[in-house]
Short mmCIF file of C-alpha atoms (C1' of nucleotides) in Angstrom, two decimals:
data_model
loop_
_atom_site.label_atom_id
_atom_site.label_comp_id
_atom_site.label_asym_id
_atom_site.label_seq_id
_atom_site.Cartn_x
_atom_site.Cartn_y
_atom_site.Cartn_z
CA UNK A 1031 -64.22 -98.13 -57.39
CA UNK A 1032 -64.54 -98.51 -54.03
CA UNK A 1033 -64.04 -101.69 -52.84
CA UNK A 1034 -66.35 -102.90 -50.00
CA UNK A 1035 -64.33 -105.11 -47.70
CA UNK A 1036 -61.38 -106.22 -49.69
CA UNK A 1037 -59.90 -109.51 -47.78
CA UNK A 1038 -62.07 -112.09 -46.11
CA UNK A 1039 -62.21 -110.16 -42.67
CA UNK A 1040 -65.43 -110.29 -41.16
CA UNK A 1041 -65.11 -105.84 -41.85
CA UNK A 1042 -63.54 -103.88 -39.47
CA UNK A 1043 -65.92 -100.76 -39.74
CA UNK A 1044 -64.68 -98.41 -37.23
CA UNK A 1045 -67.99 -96.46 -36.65
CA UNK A 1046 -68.78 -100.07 -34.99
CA UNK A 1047 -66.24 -100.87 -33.65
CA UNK A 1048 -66.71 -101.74 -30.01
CA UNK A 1049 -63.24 -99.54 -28.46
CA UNK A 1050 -63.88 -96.79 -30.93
CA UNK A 1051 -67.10 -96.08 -29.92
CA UNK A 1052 -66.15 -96.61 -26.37
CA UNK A 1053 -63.67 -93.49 -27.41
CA UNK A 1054 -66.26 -91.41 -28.99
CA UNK A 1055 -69.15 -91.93 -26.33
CA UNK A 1056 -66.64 -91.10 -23.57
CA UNK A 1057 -64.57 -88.30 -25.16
CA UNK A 1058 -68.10 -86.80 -25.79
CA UNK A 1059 -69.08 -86.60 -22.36
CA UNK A 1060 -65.98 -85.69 -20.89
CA UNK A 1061 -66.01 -82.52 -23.49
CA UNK A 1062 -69.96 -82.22 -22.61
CA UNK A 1063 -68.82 -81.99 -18.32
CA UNK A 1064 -65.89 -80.21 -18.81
CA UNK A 1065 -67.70 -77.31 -20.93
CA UNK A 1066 -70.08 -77.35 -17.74
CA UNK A 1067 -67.62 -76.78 -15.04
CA UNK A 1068 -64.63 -75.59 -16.81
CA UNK A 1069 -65.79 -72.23 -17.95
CA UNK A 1070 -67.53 -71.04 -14.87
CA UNK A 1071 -64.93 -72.86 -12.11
CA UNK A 1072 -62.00 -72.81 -14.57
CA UNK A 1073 -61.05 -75.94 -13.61
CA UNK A 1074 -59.41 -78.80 -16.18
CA UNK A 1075 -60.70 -82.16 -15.75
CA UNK A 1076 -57.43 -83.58 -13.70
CA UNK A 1077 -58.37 -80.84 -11.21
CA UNK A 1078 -62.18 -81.50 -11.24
CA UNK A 1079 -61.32 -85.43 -10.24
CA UNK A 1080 -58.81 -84.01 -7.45
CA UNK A 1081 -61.78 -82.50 -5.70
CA UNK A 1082 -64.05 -85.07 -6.34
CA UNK A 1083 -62.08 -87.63 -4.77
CA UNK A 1084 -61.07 -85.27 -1.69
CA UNK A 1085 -64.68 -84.38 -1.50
CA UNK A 1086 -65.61 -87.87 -0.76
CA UNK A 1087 -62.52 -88.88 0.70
CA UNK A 1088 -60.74 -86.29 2.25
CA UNK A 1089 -57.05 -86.33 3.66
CA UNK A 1090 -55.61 -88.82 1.03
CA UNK A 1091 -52.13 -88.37 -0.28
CA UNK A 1092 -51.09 -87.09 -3.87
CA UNK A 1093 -50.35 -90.71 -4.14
CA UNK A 1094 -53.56 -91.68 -2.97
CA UNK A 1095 -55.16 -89.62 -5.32
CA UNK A 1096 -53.35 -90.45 -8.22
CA UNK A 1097 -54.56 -94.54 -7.28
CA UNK A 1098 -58.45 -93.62 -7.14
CA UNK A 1099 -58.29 -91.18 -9.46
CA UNK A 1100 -56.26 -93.92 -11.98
CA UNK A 1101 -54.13 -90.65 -13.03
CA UNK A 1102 -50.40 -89.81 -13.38
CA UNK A 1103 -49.23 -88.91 -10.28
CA UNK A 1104 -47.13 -85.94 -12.16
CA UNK A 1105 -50.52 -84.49 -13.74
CA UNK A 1106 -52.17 -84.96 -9.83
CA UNK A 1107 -48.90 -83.20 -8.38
CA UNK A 1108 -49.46 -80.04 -11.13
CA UNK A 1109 -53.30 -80.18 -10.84
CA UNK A 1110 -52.69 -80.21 -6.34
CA UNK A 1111 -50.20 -77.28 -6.41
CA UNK A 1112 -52.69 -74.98 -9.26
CA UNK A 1113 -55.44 -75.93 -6.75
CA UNK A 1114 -53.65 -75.11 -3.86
CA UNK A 1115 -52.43 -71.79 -5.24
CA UNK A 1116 -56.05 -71.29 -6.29
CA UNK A 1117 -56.89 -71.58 -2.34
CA UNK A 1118 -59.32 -74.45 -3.04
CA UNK A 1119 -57.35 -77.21 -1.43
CA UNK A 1120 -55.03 -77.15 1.82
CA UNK A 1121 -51.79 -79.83 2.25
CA UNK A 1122 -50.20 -80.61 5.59
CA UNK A 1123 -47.52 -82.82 6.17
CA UNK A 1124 -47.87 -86.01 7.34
CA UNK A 1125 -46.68 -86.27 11.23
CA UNK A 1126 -45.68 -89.42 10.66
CA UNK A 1127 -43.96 -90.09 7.05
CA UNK A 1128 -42.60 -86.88 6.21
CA UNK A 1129 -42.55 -87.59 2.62
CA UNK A 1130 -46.35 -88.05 2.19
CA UNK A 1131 -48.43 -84.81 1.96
CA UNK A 1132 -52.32 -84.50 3.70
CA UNK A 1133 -54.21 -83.14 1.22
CA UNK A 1134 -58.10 -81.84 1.92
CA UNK A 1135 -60.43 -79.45 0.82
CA UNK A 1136 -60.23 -75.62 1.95
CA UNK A 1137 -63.15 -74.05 2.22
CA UNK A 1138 -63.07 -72.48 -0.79
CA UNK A 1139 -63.07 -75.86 -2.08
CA UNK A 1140 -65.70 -77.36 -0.51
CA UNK A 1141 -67.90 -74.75 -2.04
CA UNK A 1142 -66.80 -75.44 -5.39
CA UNK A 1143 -67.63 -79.30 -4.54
CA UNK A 1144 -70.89 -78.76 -3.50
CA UNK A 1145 -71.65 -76.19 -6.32
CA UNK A 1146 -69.97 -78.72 -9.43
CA UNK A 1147 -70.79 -82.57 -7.42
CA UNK A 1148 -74.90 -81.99 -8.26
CA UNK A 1149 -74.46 -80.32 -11.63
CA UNK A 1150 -72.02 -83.59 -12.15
CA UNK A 1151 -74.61 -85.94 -11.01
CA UNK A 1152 -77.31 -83.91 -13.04
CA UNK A 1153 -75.29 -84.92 -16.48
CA UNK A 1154 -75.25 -88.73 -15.39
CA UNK A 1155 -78.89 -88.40 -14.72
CA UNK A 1156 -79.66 -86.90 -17.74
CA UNK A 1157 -77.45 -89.54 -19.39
CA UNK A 1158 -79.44 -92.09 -17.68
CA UNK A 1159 -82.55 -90.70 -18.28
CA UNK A 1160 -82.14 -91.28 -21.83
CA UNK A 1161 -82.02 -95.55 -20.91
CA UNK A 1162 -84.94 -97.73 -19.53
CA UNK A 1163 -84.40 -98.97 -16.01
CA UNK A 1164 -83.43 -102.29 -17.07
CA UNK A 1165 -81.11 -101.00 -19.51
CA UNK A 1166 -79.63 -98.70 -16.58
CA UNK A 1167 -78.88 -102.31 -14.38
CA UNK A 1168 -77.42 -103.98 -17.54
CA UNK A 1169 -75.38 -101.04 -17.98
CA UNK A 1170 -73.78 -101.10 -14.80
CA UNK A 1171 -73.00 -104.77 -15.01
CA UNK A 1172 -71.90 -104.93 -18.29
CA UNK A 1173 -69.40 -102.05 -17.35
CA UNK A 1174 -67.91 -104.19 -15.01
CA UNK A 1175 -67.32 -107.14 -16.89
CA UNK A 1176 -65.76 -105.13 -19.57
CA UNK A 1177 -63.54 -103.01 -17.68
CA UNK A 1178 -62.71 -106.52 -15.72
CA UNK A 1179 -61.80 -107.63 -19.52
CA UNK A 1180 -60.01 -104.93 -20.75
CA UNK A 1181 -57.61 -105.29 -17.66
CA UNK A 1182 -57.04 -108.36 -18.58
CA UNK A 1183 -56.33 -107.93 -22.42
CA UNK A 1184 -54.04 -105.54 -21.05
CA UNK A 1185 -52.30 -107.64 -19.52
CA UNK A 1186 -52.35 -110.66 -21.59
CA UNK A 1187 -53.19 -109.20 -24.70
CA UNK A 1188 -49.75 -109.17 -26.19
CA UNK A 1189 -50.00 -112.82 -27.17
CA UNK A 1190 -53.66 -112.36 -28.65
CA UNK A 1191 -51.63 -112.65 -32.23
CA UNK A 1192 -50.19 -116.10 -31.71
CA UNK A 1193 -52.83 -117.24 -29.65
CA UNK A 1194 -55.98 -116.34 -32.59
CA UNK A 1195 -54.17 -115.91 -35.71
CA UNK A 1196 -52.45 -117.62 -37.86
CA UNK A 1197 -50.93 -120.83 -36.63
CA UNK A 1198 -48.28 -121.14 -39.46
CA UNK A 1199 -47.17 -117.93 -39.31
CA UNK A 1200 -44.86 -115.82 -37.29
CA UNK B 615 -64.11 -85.55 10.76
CA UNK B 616 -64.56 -86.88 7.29
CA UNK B 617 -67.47 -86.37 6.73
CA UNK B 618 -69.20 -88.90 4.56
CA UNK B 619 -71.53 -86.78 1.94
CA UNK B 620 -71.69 -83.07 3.19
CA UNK B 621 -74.64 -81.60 1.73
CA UNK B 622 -77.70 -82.54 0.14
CA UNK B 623 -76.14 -84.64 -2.72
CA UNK B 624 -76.68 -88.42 -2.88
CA UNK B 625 -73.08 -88.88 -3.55
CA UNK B 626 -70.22 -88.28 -5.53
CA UNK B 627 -68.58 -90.89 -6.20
CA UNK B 628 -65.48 -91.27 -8.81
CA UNK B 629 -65.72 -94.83 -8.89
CA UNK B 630 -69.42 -95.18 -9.51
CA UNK B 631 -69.56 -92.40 -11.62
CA UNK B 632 -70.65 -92.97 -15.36
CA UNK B 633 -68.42 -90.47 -16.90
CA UNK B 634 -65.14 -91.45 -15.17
CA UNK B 635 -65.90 -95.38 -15.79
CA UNK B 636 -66.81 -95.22 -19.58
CA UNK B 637 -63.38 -93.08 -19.48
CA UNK B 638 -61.48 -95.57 -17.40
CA UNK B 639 -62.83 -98.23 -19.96
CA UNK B 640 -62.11 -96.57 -22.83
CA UNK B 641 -58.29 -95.55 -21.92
CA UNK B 642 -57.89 -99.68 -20.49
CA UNK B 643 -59.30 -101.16 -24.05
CA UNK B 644 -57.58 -98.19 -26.21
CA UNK B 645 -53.95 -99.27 -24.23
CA UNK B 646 -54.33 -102.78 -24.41
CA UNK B 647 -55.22 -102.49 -28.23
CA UNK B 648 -52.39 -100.22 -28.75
CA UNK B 649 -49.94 -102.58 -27.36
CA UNK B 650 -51.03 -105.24 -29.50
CA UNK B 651 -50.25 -103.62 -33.15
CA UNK B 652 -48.19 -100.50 -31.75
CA UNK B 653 -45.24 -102.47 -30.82
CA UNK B 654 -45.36 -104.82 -33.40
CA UNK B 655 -46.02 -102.44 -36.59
CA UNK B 656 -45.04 -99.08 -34.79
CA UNK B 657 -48.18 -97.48 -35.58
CA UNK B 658 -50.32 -94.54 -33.13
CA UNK B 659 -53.38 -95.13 -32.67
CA UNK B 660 -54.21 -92.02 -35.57
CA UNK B 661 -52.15 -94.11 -37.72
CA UNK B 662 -54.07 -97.28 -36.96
CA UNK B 663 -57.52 -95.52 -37.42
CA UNK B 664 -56.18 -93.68 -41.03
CA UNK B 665 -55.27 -96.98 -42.19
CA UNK B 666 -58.66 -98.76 -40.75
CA UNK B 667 -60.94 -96.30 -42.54
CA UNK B 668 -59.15 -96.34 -45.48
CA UNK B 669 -59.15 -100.48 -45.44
CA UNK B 670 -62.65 -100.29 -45.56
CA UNK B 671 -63.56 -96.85 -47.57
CA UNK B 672 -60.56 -95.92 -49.94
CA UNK B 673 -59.87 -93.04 -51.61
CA UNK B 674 -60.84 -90.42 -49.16
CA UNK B 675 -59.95 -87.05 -48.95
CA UNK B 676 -57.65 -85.98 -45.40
CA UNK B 677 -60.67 -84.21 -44.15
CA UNK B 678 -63.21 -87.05 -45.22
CA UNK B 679 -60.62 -89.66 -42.79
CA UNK B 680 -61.01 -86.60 -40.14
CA UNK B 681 -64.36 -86.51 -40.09
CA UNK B 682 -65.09 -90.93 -39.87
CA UNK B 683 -62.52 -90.81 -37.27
CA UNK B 684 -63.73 -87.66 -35.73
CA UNK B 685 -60.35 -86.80 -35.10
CA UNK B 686 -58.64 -83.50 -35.41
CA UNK B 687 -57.37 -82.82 -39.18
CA UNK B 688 -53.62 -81.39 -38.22
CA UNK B 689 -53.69 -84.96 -36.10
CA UNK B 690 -54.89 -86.69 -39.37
CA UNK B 691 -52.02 -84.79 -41.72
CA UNK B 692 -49.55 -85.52 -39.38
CA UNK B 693 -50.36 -89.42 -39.59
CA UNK B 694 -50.99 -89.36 -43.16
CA UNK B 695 -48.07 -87.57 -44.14
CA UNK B 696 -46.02 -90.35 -41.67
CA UNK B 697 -47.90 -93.15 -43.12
CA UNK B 698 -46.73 -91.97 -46.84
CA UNK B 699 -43.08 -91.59 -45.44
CA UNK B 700 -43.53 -95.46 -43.94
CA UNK B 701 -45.04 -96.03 -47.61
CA UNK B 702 -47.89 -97.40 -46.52
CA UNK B 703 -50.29 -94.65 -48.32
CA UNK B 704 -50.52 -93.86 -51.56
CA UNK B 705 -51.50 -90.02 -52.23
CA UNK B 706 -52.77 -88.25 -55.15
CA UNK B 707 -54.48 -85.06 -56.27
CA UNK B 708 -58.35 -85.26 -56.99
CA UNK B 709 -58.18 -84.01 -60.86
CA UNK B 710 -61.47 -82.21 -60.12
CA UNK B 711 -60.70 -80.33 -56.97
CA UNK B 712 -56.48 -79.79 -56.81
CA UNK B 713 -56.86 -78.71 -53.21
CA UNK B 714 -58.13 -82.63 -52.36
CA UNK B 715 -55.78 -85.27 -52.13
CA UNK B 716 -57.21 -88.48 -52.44
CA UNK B 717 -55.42 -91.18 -50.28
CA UNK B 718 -55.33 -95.01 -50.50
CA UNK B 719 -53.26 -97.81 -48.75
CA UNK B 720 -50.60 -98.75 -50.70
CA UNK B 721 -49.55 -102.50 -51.23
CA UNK B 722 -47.31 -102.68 -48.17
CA UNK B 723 -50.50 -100.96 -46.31
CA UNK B 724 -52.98 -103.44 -47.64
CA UNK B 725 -50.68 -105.84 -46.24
CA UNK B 726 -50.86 -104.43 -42.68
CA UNK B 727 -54.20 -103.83 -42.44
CA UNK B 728 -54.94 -106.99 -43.72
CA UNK B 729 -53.02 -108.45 -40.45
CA UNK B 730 -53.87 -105.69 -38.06
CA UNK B 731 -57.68 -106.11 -38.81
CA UNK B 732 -58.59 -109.55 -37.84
CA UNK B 733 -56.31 -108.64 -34.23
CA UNK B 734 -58.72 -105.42 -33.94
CA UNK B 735 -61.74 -107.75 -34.29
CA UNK B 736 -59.84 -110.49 -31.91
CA UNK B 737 -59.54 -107.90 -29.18
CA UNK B 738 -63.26 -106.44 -29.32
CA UNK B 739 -64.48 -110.37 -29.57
CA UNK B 740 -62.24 -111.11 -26.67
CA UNK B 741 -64.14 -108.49 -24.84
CA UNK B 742 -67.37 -109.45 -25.56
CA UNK B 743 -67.20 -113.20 -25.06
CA UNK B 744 -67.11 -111.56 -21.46
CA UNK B 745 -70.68 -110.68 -21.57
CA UNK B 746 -73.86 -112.74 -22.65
CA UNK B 747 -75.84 -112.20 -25.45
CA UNK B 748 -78.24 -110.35 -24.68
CA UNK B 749 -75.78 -108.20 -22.44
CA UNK B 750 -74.27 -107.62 -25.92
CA UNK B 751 -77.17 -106.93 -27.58
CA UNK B 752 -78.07 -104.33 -24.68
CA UNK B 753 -74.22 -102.90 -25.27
CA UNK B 754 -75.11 -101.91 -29.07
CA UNK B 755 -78.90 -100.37 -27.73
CA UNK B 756 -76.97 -98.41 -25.02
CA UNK B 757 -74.11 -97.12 -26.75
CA UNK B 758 -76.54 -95.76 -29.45
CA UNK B 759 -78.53 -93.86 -26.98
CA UNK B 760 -75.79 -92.67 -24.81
CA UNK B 761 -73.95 -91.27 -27.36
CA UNK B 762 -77.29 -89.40 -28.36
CA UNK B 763 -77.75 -88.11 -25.09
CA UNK B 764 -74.28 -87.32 -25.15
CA UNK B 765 -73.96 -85.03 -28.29
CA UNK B 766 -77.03 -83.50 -26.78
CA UNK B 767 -75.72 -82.91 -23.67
CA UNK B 768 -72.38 -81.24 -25.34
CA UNK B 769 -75.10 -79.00 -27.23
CA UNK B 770 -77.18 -77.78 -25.04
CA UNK B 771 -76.16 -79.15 -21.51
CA UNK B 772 -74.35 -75.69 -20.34
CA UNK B 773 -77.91 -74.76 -19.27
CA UNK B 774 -78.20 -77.88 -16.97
CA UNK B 775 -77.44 -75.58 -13.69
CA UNK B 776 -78.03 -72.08 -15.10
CA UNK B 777 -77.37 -70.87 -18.38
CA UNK B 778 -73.88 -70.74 -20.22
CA UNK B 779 -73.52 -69.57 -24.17
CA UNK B 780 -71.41 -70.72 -26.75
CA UNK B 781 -71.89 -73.94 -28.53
CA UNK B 782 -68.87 -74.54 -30.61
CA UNK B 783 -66.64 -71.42 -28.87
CA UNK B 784 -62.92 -72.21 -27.94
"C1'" DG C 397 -63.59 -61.74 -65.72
"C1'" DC C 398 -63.28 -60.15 -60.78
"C1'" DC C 399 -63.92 -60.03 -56.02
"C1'" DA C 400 -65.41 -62.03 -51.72
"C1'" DT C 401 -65.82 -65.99 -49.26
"C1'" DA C 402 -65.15 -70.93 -48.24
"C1'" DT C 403 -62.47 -75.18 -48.10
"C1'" DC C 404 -58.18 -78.33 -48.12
"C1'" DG C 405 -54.21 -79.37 -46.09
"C1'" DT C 406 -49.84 -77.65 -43.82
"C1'" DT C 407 -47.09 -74.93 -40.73
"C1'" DT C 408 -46.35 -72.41 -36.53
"C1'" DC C 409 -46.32 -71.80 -31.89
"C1'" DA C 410 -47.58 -72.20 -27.31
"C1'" DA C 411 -49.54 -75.30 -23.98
"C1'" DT C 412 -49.93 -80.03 -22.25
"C1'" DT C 413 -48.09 -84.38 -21.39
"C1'" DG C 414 -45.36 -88.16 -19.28
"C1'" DA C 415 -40.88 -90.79 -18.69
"C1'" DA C 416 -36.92 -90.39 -16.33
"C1'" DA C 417 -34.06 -88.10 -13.14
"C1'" DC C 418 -33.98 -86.08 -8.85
"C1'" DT C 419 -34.56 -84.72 -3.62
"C1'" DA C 420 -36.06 -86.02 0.56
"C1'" DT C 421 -37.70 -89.25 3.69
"C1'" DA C 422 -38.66 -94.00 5.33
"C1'" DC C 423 -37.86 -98.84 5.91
"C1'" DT C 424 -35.06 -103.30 6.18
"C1'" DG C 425 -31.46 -106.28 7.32
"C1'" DT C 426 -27.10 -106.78 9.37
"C1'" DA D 1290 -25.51 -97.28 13.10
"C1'" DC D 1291 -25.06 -98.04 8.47
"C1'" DA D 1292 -25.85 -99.43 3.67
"C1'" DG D 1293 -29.04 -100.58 0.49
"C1'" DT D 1294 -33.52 -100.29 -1.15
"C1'" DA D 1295 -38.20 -98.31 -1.51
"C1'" DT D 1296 -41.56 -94.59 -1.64
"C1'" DA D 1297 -43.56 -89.49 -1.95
"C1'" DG D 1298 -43.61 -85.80 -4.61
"C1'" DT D 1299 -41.23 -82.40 -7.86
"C1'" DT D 1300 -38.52 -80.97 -11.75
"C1'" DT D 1301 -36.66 -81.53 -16.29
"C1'" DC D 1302 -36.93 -82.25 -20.90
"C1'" DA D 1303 -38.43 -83.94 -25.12
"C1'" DA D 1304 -42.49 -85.40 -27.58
"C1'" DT D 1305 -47.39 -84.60 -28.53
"C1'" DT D 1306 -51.17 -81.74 -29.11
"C1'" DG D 1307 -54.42 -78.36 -31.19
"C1'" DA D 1308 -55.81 -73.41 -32.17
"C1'" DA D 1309 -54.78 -70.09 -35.22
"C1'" DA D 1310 -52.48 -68.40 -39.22
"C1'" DC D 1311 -51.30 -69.59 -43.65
"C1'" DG D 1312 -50.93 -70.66 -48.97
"C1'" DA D 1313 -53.34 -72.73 -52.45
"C1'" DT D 1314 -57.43 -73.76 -54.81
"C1'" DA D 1315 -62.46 -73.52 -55.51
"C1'" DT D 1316 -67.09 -71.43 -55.73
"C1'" DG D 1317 -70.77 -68.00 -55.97
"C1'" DG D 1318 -72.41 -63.34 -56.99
"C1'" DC D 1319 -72.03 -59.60 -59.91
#
DNA sequence: GCCATATCGTTTCAATTGAAACTATACTGT
DNA sequence: ACAGTATAGTTTCAATTGAAACGATATGGC
């Protein structure tokens, strides 16, 4: 008959579950973006961050791209070459390593950019609009610290199990 | 000439930009969790949430565990139907409704949820002792509203710009 | 009872993904 | 100059994904 919370955990209820809802808030808004620029531009969302970044920093390399974007450089090599054959972005080679690619906006491009970068900024507003001011500063900071975190539970995290749990065991 | 902001917008930016951080955040927590119970008990992350709702609400139906997790239900049969094979679920057929199967951990699952739990809840504390208290009391106020705002946004936000149909379509 | 419609869970199939291999170019030390 | 190593970007291939079709069961109207 339905136990409540069986064992003496403190209850891992997903619904509050800090990462879960993390998931949910985030895969919610991409879905809510994407369904505003991916119909009309048909663009997917690795090739919506492409011409972000090149909008606001123009003539990076794939590589380049795939670092500020924090994407697979495979997925930014397929998303580059659809946009390029889409005429929205141009690639040169570099003059002076001839394995790295120049990659900016083509025109084309740049009016896609300035038609999807305010109806972008319109969904974080409207986001936003939806939290106080103060919350809106906390927000920020408190995105920081826990992305700060996360990187580092990434990188230590493995050892989480020793280092919390269980000092008999394992 | 990179130019810095070309039209009228206040700015683009990736890295500043509330979608793409709560996205970068999420992906950063949801890896570091993973690779603190997937190595260890071999379990996706579908698996891990199957067995989490089911630790706290057993005897759900598939599409019940599909709808807490708000995960896709051919994901959810996929990771049920591997959890049985690892015999860590226990299925059998609502006597009132033969098309239901009603699903609980079995012993062996008990047992990993039972260890996988508290390292959940060791991770998410981890995170928060990052933040103060009333940054984590602001965390639980904002989530809330965002993800309001958000499920708004993904109904009616294809209007934000100009109008686009179809809640629900594709 | 019988038909139409809805739901549960699985299967199919085509598209997406990413790790590893690969090509081409660059750098480093000798 | 050469060998060895490193980096940029692409291709390959196998695994993952989800939309749609499906079989089985249930429900409501007649």
């Amino acid at each position: 008959m339905v136990p409540k919370a069986t064992s003496a955990d403190p209850a891992l209820d997903l619904e509050r579950f800090l990462p879960y809802r993390l998931s949910i808030l985030s895969n919610t808004i991409s879905q809510a973006i994407a369904g505003v620029y991916g119909e009309r531009f048909n663009l997917n969302v690795t090739q919506w961050r492409v011409i972000a970044v090149l909008g606001r920093y123009p003539n990076l390399s794939a590589v380049d791209v795939a670092e500020r974007t924090k994407m697979d450089k495979v997925a930014i090599s397929r998303a580059v070459n659809d946009l390029i054959a889409g005429g929205r972005l141009d690639r040169s080679v570099d003059k002076s390593d001839r394995r790295r690619s120049v990659l900016c906006l083509s025109n084309h491009g740049w009016d896609v950019y300035r038609e999807i970068a305010p109806l972008a900024l319109a969904c974080e507003a409207r986001l936003k609009s939806s939290l106080t001011a103060s919350e809106c500063d906390a927000l920020e900071r408190i995105l920081d610290k826990l992305t700060t975190a996360g990187v580092a539970l990434l990188l230590t995290g493995e050892d989480l199990g020793m280092q919390i749990r269980c000092p008999g065991a394992r």
